Structure formats: C-alpha cells, structure tokens
PDB file of C-alpha atoms in Angstrom:
ATOM      1  CA  MET A   1      42.812  81.143 -12.587  1.00  0.00           C
ATOM      2  CA  PHE A   2      41.219  77.841 -10.954  1.00  0.00           C
ATOM      3  CA  SER A   3      42.903  74.980 -11.667  1.00  0.00           C
ATOM      4  CA  ALA A   4      41.428  72.100 -14.327  1.00  0.00           C
ATOM      5  CA  SER A   5      40.988  68.596 -13.651  1.00  0.00           C
ATOM      6  CA  ASN A   6      39.733  65.377 -15.321  1.00  0.00           C
ATOM      7  CA  ASN A   7      35.889  65.457 -15.330  1.00  0.00           C
ATOM      8  CA  THR A   8      35.065  61.974 -16.914  1.00  0.00           C
ATOM      9  CA  GLY A   9      33.821  61.181 -13.982  1.00  0.00           C
ATOM     10  CA  THR A  10      35.669  57.625 -13.676  1.00  0.00           C
ATOM     11  CA  THR A  11      37.680  56.689 -10.428  1.00  0.00           C
ATOM     12  CA  ARG A  12      41.441  57.054 -11.854  1.00  0.00           C
ATOM     13  CA  ARG A  13      44.769  55.381 -10.746  1.00  0.00           C
ATOM     14  CA  LYS A  14      48.121  57.236 -11.211  1.00  0.00           C
ATOM     15  CA  ARG A  15      50.836  54.894 -10.880  1.00  0.00           C
ATOM     16  CA  LEU A  16      53.669  54.992  -8.312  1.00  0.00           C
ATOM     17  CA  SER A  17      57.398  54.189  -8.194  1.00  0.00           C
ATOM     18  CA  GLY A  18      56.821  49.512  -8.054  1.00  0.00           C
ATOM     19  CA  GLY A  19      54.358  49.883 -10.479  1.00  0.00           C
ATOM     20  CA  VAL A  20      51.947  50.451  -7.729  1.00  0.00           C
ATOM     21  CA  MET A  21      48.756  51.593  -8.590  1.00  0.00           C
ATOM     22  CA  GLU A  22      47.447  54.583  -6.386  1.00  0.00           C
ATOM     23  CA  MET A  23      43.514  55.234  -6.268  1.00  0.00           C
ATOM     24  CA  LYS A  24      42.501  58.613  -7.643  1.00  0.00           C
ATOM     25  CA  MET A  25      38.807  60.128  -6.860  1.00  0.00           C
ATOM     26  CA  LYS A  26      37.291  62.907  -7.035  1.00  0.00           C
ATOM     27  CA  ILE A  27      36.415  64.012  -3.732  1.00  0.00           C
ATOM     28  CA  ALA A  28      33.662  67.103  -3.637  1.00  0.00           C
ATOM     29  CA  ILE A  29      33.911  69.079  -0.234  1.00  0.00           C
ATOM     30  CA  ILE A  30      30.197  70.676   1.010  1.00  0.00           C
ATOM     31  CA  GLY A  31      31.121  73.599   2.936  1.00  0.00           C
ATOM     32  CA  THR A  32      33.815  75.918   3.228  1.00  0.00           C
ATOM     33  CA  GLY A  33      33.884  76.466   7.082  1.00  0.00           C
ATOM     34  CA  ASN A  34      36.375  75.505   9.152  1.00  0.00           C
ATOM     35  CA  ILE A  35      36.294  72.067   8.830  1.00  0.00           C
ATOM     36  CA  GLY A  36      35.799  72.541   5.571  1.00  0.00           C
ATOM     37  CA  SER A  37      38.557  74.404   4.443  1.00  0.00           C
ATOM     38  CA  GLY A  38      40.398  72.011   6.931  1.00  0.00           C
ATOM     39  CA  LEU A  39      39.396  68.959   5.237  1.00  0.00           C
ATOM     40  CA  ALA A  40      40.084  71.304   1.244  1.00  0.00           C
ATOM     41  CA  ARG A  41      43.838  71.365   2.578  1.00  0.00           C
ATOM     42  CA  THR A  42      44.353  68.071   3.333  1.00  0.00           C
ATOM     43  CA  PHE A  43      42.876  66.128   0.624  1.00  0.00           C
ATOM     44  CA  ALA A  44      44.344  68.944  -2.050  1.00  0.00           C
ATOM     45  CA  THR A  45      47.975  67.433  -1.023  1.00  0.00           C
ATOM     46  CA  THR A  46      46.943  63.944  -1.687  1.00  0.00           C
ATOM     47  CA  ALA A  47      46.666  62.705  -5.829  1.00  0.00           C
ATOM     48  CA  HIS A  48      43.069  63.089  -5.596  1.00  0.00           C
ATOM     49  CA  ASP A  49      40.841  65.693  -7.319  1.00  0.00           C
ATOM     50  CA  VAL A  50      39.468  68.097  -4.253  1.00  0.00           C
ATOM     51  CA  ILE A  51      35.965  70.307  -5.491  1.00  0.00           C
ATOM     52  CA  VAL A  52      34.365  73.254  -2.691  1.00  0.00           C
ATOM     53  CA  SER A  53      31.209  74.131  -2.682  1.00  0.00           C
ATOM     54  CA  ASP A  54      29.236  76.168  -0.628  1.00  0.00           C
ATOM     55  CA  ARG A  55      25.875  78.271  -1.169  1.00  0.00           C
ATOM     56  CA  GLU A  56      27.498  81.023  -3.381  1.00  0.00           C
ATOM     57  CA  GLY A  57      29.536  78.195  -5.587  1.00  0.00           C
ATOM     58  CA  GLY A  58      32.430  78.081  -3.405  1.00  0.00           C
ATOM     59  CA  ALA A  59      34.226  80.531  -5.689  1.00  0.00           C
ATOM     60  CA  ALA A  60      35.315  82.636  -2.905  1.00  0.00           C
ATOM     61  CA  ALA A  61      37.220  79.567  -0.620  1.00  0.00           C
ATOM     62  CA  ALA A  62      38.675  77.775  -3.809  1.00  0.00           C
ATOM     63  CA  ALA A  63      40.604  81.365  -4.293  1.00  0.00           C
ATOM     64  CA  ARG A  64      41.856  81.493  -1.275  1.00  0.00           C
ATOM     65  CA  LEU A  65      43.272  77.578  -1.295  1.00  0.00           C
ATOM     66  CA  VAL A  66      44.654  78.233  -5.018  1.00  0.00           C
ATOM     67  CA  GLU A  67      46.670  81.337  -3.559  1.00  0.00           C
ATOM     68  CA  ASP A  68      47.989  79.252  -0.909  1.00  0.00           C
ATOM     69  CA  GLY A  69      49.345  76.832  -4.031  1.00  0.00           C
ATOM     70  CA  LEU A  70      46.628  74.042  -3.513  1.00  0.00           C
ATOM     71  CA  ASP A  71      44.925  72.294  -5.989  1.00  0.00           C
ATOM     72  CA  VAL A  72      41.281  72.744  -5.423  1.00  0.00           C
ATOM     73  CA  ARG A  73      38.038  73.635  -7.905  1.00  0.00           C
ATOM     74  CA  PRO A  74      35.095  75.396  -6.949  1.00  0.00           C
ATOM     75  CA  ALA A  75      31.834  74.428  -8.243  1.00  0.00           C
ATOM     76  CA  ALA A  76      27.539  75.197  -6.831  1.00  0.00           C
ATOM     77  CA  ILE A  77      26.494  72.519  -4.979  1.00  0.00           C
ATOM     78  CA  PRO A  78      24.523  70.503  -7.778  1.00  0.00           C
ATOM     79  CA  ALA A  79      27.745  70.081 -10.173  1.00  0.00           C
ATOM     80  CA  ALA A  80      29.716  69.323  -6.978  1.00  0.00           C
ATOM     81  CA  VAL A  81      27.676  66.123  -6.455  1.00  0.00           C
ATOM     82  CA  SER A  82      26.935  65.450  -9.732  1.00  0.00           C
ATOM     83  CA  GLU A  83      31.142  65.045 -10.768  1.00  0.00           C
ATOM     84  CA  ALA A  84      31.771  63.864  -6.994  1.00  0.00           C
ATOM     85  CA  GLU A  85      32.389  59.829  -6.439  1.00  0.00           C
ATOM     86  CA  ILE A  86      32.729  60.920  -2.925  1.00  0.00           C
ATOM     87  CA  VAL A  87      31.336  63.976  -1.702  1.00  0.00           C
ATOM     88  CA  ILE A  88      32.022  65.139   2.227  1.00  0.00           C
ATOM     89  CA  LEU A  89      29.059  67.029   4.475  1.00  0.00           C
ATOM     90  CA  ALA A  90      31.062  69.883   6.099  1.00  0.00           C
ATOM     91  CA  LEU A  91      27.666  71.436   7.057  1.00  0.00           C
ATOM     92  CA  PRO A  92      26.134  71.289  10.883  1.00  0.00           C
ATOM     93  CA  TYR A  93      23.695  69.266  10.674  1.00  0.00           C
ATOM     94  CA  GLY A  94      20.951  71.190  10.767  1.00  0.00           C
ATOM     95  CA  ALA A  95      22.290  72.358   7.477  1.00  0.00           C
ATOM     96  CA  ILE A  96      21.823  69.726   5.596  1.00  0.00           C
ATOM     97  CA  ALA A  97      18.066  69.084   5.525  1.00  0.00           C
ATOM     98  CA  GLY A  98      17.809  70.607   2.434  1.00  0.00           C
ATOM     99  CA  LEU A  99      20.740  69.288   0.431  1.00  0.00           C
ATOM    100  CA  ALA A 100      18.014  66.210  -0.721  1.00  0.00           C
ATOM    101  CA  ASP A 101      16.494  69.183  -3.120  1.00  0.00           C
ATOM    102  CA  GLN A 102      19.814  70.680  -4.471  1.00  0.00           C
ATOM    103  CA  ALA A 103      21.543  67.597  -5.670  1.00  0.00           C
ATOM    104  CA  ASP A 104      21.154  63.907  -6.961  1.00  0.00           C
ATOM    105  CA  PHE A 105      22.988  62.229  -4.234  1.00  0.00           C
ATOM    106  CA  ASN A 106      21.827  58.173  -5.711  1.00  0.00           C
ATOM    107  CA  ARG A 107      25.198  56.121  -5.192  1.00  0.00           C
ATOM    108  CA  LYS A 108      27.704  58.893  -4.293  1.00  0.00           C
ATOM    109  CA  ILE A 109      29.877  57.730  -1.197  1.00  0.00           C
ATOM    110  CA  VAL A 110      28.876  60.330   1.161  1.00  0.00           C
ATOM    111  CA  ILE A 111      30.338  61.141   4.121  1.00  0.00           C
ATOM    112  CA  ASP A 112      28.940  62.754   7.226  1.00  0.00           C
ATOM    113  CA  VAL A 113      31.156  64.309   9.474  1.00  0.00           C
ATOM    114  CA  THR A 114      28.873  65.831  11.515  1.00  0.00           C
ATOM    115  CA  ASN A 115      28.445  66.233  15.631  1.00  0.00           C
ATOM    116  CA  PRO A 116      24.584  66.911  16.596  1.00  0.00           C
ATOM    117  CA  ILE A 117      25.004  69.375  19.145  1.00  0.00           C
ATOM    118  CA  SER A 118      22.155  71.549  20.269  1.00  0.00           C
ATOM    119  CA  ALA A 119      22.693  75.464  19.973  1.00  0.00           C
ATOM    120  CA  ASP A 120      23.399  75.926  23.467  1.00  0.00           C
ATOM    121  CA  PHE A 121      26.270  72.512  23.639  1.00  0.00           C
ATOM    122  CA  SER A 122      24.637  70.846  26.256  1.00  0.00           C
ATOM    123  CA  GLY A 123      24.208  67.772  24.236  1.00  0.00           C
ATOM    124  CA  LEU A 124      22.916  65.958  21.307  1.00  0.00           C
ATOM    125  CA  VAL A 125      19.824  66.767  19.537  1.00  0.00           C
ATOM    126  CA  VAL A 126      20.095  63.172  17.729  1.00  0.00           C
ATOM    127  CA  SER A 127      20.762  60.431  19.892  1.00  0.00           C
ATOM    128  CA  GLY A 128      20.243  57.125  21.116  1.00  0.00           C
ATOM    129  CA  THR A 129      18.058  55.211  19.023  1.00  0.00           C
ATOM    130  CA  SER A 130      19.247  57.259  15.942  1.00  0.00           C
ATOM    131  CA  SER A 131      22.758  58.960  14.936  1.00  0.00           C
ATOM    132  CA  ALA A 132      22.886  62.282  12.494  1.00  0.00           C
ATOM    133  CA  ALA A 133      24.079  60.174   9.958  1.00  0.00           C
ATOM    134  CA  GLU A 134      21.736  57.259  10.214  1.00  0.00           C
ATOM    135  CA  GLU A 135      19.119  60.523   9.596  1.00  0.00           C
ATOM    136  CA  ILE A 136      21.521  61.564   6.510  1.00  0.00           C
ATOM    137  CA  ALA A 137      21.132  58.382   5.134  1.00  0.00           C
ATOM    138  CA  ALA A 138      17.167  58.242   5.526  1.00  0.00           C
ATOM    139  CA  ALA A 139      17.040  62.035   3.966  1.00  0.00           C
ATOM    140  CA  LEU A 140      19.090  61.261   1.033  1.00  0.00           C
ATOM    141  CA  SER A 141      17.647  58.546  -1.091  1.00  0.00           C
ATOM    142  CA  GLY A 142      20.246  56.068  -2.564  1.00  0.00           C
ATOM    143  CA  ALA A 143      23.278  57.881  -0.999  1.00  0.00           C
ATOM    144  CA  ARG A 144      26.059  55.233   0.602  1.00  0.00           C
ATOM    145  CA  VAL A 145      26.285  57.185   3.782  1.00  0.00           C
ATOM    146  CA  VAL A 146      29.624  56.940   5.695  1.00  0.00           C
ATOM    147  CA  LYS A 147      30.557  58.293   8.907  1.00  0.00           C
ATOM    148  CA  ALA A 148      34.486  60.141   9.533  1.00  0.00           C
ATOM    149  CA  PHE A 149      36.147  62.575  10.741  1.00  0.00           C
ATOM    150  CA  ASN A 150      33.579  63.386  13.200  1.00  0.00           C
ATOM    151  CA  THR A 151      35.829  63.361  16.108  1.00  0.00           C
ATOM    152  CA  VAL A 152      38.836  65.671  14.971  1.00  0.00           C
ATOM    153  CA  PHE A 153      39.033  69.437  15.545  1.00  0.00           C
ATOM    154  CA  ALA A 154      39.611  71.915  12.437  1.00  0.00           C
ATOM    155  CA  ASP A 155      42.003  73.275  14.000  1.00  0.00           C
ATOM    156  CA  LEU A 156      44.283  69.697  13.467  1.00  0.00           C
ATOM    157  CA  TYR A 157      44.054  70.380   9.544  1.00  0.00           C
ATOM    158  CA  ALA A 158      46.500  73.489  10.042  1.00  0.00           C
ATOM    159  CA  GLN A 159      48.852  71.347  12.451  1.00  0.00           C
ATOM    160  CA  GLY A 160      49.002  68.251  10.837  1.00  0.00           C
ATOM    161  CA  LEU A 161      47.259  64.906  10.966  1.00  0.00           C
ATOM    162  CA  SER A 162      50.003  63.555  13.617  1.00  0.00           C
ATOM    163  CA  PHE A 163      51.526  64.135  17.097  1.00  0.00           C
ATOM    164  CA  ASN A 164      55.016  63.338  17.707  1.00  0.00           C
ATOM    165  CA  GLY A 165      55.157  60.947  14.621  1.00  0.00           C
ATOM    166  CA  VAL A 166      51.528  58.710  15.858  1.00  0.00           C
ATOM    167  CA  PRO A 167      48.584  60.270  13.144  1.00  0.00           C
ATOM    168  CA  VAL A 168      45.477  60.984  14.374  1.00  0.00           C
ATOM    169  CA  GLN A 169      42.608  58.295  13.807  1.00  0.00           C
ATOM    170  CA  THR A 170      38.994  58.851  12.564  1.00  0.00           C
ATOM    171  CA  PHE A 171      36.446  56.079  13.061  1.00  0.00           C
ATOM    172  CA  VAL A 172      34.804  54.949   9.543  1.00  0.00           C
ATOM    173  CA  ALA A 173      31.275  52.947  10.202  1.00  0.00           C
ATOM    174  CA  SER A 174      29.386  52.947   6.900  1.00  0.00           C
ATOM    175  CA  ASP A 175      26.723  49.666   6.034  1.00  0.00           C
ATOM    176  CA  ASP A 176      28.162  49.992   2.406  1.00  0.00           C
ATOM    177  CA  GLU A 177      30.797  47.819   2.676  1.00  0.00           C
ATOM    178  CA  ALA A 178      32.744  48.733  -0.269  1.00  0.00           C
ATOM    179  CA  ALA A 179      31.977  52.582   0.714  1.00  0.00           C
ATOM    180  CA  ARG A 180      33.830  52.148   4.294  1.00  0.00           C
ATOM    181  CA  GLU A 181      36.568  50.581   2.771  1.00  0.00           C
ATOM    182  CA  THR A 182      37.177  53.110  -0.397  1.00  0.00           C
ATOM    183  CA  VAL A 183      37.098  56.194   2.924  1.00  0.00           C
ATOM    184  CA  ILE A 184      39.583  53.930   4.705  1.00  0.00           C
ATOM    185  CA  ALA A 185      41.902  54.342   1.829  1.00  0.00           C
ATOM    186  CA  VAL A 186      41.618  58.164   1.545  1.00  0.00           C
ATOM    187  CA  ALA A 187      41.899  58.673   4.673  1.00  0.00           C
ATOM    188  CA  GLY A 188      44.837  56.744   4.428  1.00  0.00           C
ATOM    189  CA  ASP A 189      46.107  58.964   1.937  1.00  0.00           C
ATOM    190  CA  ALA A 190      45.245  61.949   3.792  1.00  0.00           C
ATOM    191  CA  GLY A 191      47.495  60.822   6.304  1.00  0.00           C
ATOM    192  CA  PHE A 192      44.781  59.012   9.150  1.00  0.00           C
ATOM    193  CA  ASP A 193      45.115  55.912  11.058  1.00  0.00           C
ATOM    194  CA  ALA A 194      41.847  55.076  10.139  1.00  0.00           C
ATOM    195  CA  ARG A 195      39.813  52.344  11.700  1.00  0.00           C
ATOM    196  CA  ASN A 196      36.986  49.793  10.844  1.00  0.00           C
ATOM    197  CA  ALA A 197      34.150  51.024  12.860  1.00  0.00           C
ATOM    198  CA  GLY A 198      31.645  48.699  11.474  1.00  0.00           C
ATOM    199  CA  GLY A 199      27.735  49.969  10.702  1.00  0.00           C
ATOM    200  CA  LEU A 200      26.828  53.151  10.512  1.00  0.00           C
ATOM    201  CA  ALA A 201      24.302  52.460  13.671  1.00  0.00           C
ATOM    202  CA  ASN A 202      27.313  52.820  15.352  1.00  0.00           C
ATOM    203  CA  ALA A 203      27.405  56.336  14.481  1.00  0.00           C
ATOM    204  CA  ARG A 204      24.923  56.148  17.607  1.00  0.00           C
ATOM    205  CA  TYR A 205      28.394  55.267  19.310  1.00  0.00           C
ATOM    206  CA  LEU A 206      31.217  57.994  17.030  1.00  0.00           C
ATOM    207  CA  GLU A 207      28.773  61.121  17.365  1.00  0.00           C
ATOM    208  CA  PRO A 208      28.543  60.761  21.583  1.00  0.00           C
ATOM    209  CA  LEU A 209      32.987  60.372  21.451  1.00  0.00           C
ATOM    210  CA  GLY A 210      33.020  63.770  19.232  1.00  0.00           C
ATOM    211  CA  PHE A 211      30.428  65.072  21.676  1.00  0.00           C
ATOM    212  CA  MET A 212      33.156  64.415  24.469  1.00  0.00           C
ATOM    213  CA  ASN A 213      36.080  65.407  22.639  1.00  0.00           C
ATOM    214  CA  ILE A 214      34.376  68.745  22.245  1.00  0.00           C
ATOM    215  CA  GLN A 215      33.911  68.919  26.281  1.00  0.00           C
ATOM    216  CA  PHE A 216      37.852  68.157  27.014  1.00  0.00           C
ATOM    217  CA  GLY A 217      39.105  71.252  23.996  1.00  0.00           C
ATOM    218  CA  TYR A 218      36.120  74.017  25.431  1.00  0.00           C
ATOM    219  CA  MET A 219      34.588  73.464  28.246  1.00  0.00           C
ATOM    220  CA  LEU A 220      37.269  71.387  29.929  1.00  0.00           C
ATOM    221  CA  GLY A 221      40.163  73.371  28.839  1.00  0.00           C
ATOM    222  CA  GLN A 222      41.899  70.854  27.176  1.00  0.00           C
ATOM    223  CA  GLY A 223      42.121  73.031  24.233  1.00  0.00           C
ATOM    224  CA  THR A 224      41.638  72.018  20.119  1.00  0.00           C
ATOM    225  CA  GLN A 225      45.356  70.163  19.524  1.00  0.00           C
ATOM    226  CA  ILE A 226      43.937  66.863  20.916  1.00  0.00           C
ATOM    227  CA  ALA A 227      41.926  63.993  19.686  1.00  0.00           C
ATOM    228  CA  PRO A 228      40.715  60.738  20.710  1.00  0.00           C
ATOM    229  CA  PHE A 229      43.251  57.313  20.162  1.00  0.00           C
ATOM    230  CA  TRP A 230      42.128  54.142  20.293  1.00  0.00           C
ATOM    231  CA  LEU A 231      44.738  52.024  21.794  1.00  0.00           C
ATOM    232  CA  ALA A 232      45.872  48.065  21.096  1.00  0.00           C
ATOM    233  CA  ARG A 233      47.956  45.335  22.390  1.00  0.00           C
TER     234      ARG A 233
END
C-alpha cells in the first residue's frame, strides 16, 4: 500500500528541536528513469512529501521505492502537478514539449534538470542565445522555472551526495528570486551545497557545464562518480 500524505495543497511547516520550523512541501517528480528515481529516493529522506509520475502514472516506480522503505506515492501527471508546489522535470529535453497540454503549471515552481544533448552526444541542441530552461519557461506559461541538478549524475544519488564529507554542489538559476531561494532551501534539505547561480539566462552556461561533466564521465573515462565544484577562499 502506498503511504498517505496531506493533500491540502498548502505549504506545511514541521517543528524541529529548539523550536525551529522546517518548511515541508509537496514535490512532484515527473519521470521515473535513473535521474527521476534518484531524485525521488533523495527527497524521500527529507521532510518533504514526494509524488512520482510518468506516462503510466508512476505506480510501478512508486511501488519499487515503497518496497525499499521510502515514503512516496504515485499520481498521473495532471494530478501530480496540480497537488505539488514544486515540480521536477526529470525527463529528456525532447520529451518535455507536450507537458503544457497535460497539466496546468501556472505559478508552480518547475525545476528543469535537463541537458539538451544531441542524439549523438556531439553537442547541445539549444545553446548560445537560449537554453533548455528558457525554452521550457516559454512553453510552460506562468511556471516559475528554475534550473538545478543538471550537473549531477544519477549514480551520485545511489552512492550519496558527499565526497569525503564534502557535499555535492548544485547551481540554481531563476528569474524568480523567491522560487530560486525555495529550491536552494529544499536542495539543502536533500544534502546538496546549493549555490545561487543568478537569473535563468545563466542556464546558458550551466547546461554546457552539464555537457562537460558528461564528457569527463563518459568520453574521457572518469566515470559517473564525479561532479563539478566551485572553490572559493
């Protein structure tokens, strides 16, 4: 049986020790491949409610996660988007085009994790004067689009989001400051060192960074237990 969750559609807060209040949100993850499942496993360990969805309604993926002791539940795409406060698009870039006809994304925080890579992995199909994130923002009218998690290999979720105690970084870009700060906060809940990457146009640089990470991992033989890291002192 799938676990039950609060269906009020409002942001909840959970009281932690010392009177600190932690934000609790509903996060819908659209896509149940390696990236989507990895994100679901990661966020299911937080206080946030996790909904998983795909073309088949997410039931099979949710069942596998529940068998592993994780608190997630399935929903068809329209219902998942309707319930959620944050929607993560864990789909190939080319598969996102039809989503606007399936659900109402107005005012939803939508996290784009894609890297718009060509079929032969020779480059990006969107680059230069635009980005996948900006194209998605144009397609999903009214959505509060945020770029994040696109430099994270799926294998990192399985092995843990730290290297010798140093958390993996994710770079968070959006024109909506409140949405960007919300994503930085929930990414931190999941164990990321989330960095403010400015406006959504900066996805034009984050997506090539994701492509370079793929080059290092697959083409240059470094494997998938790697992640870019921004040093500062």
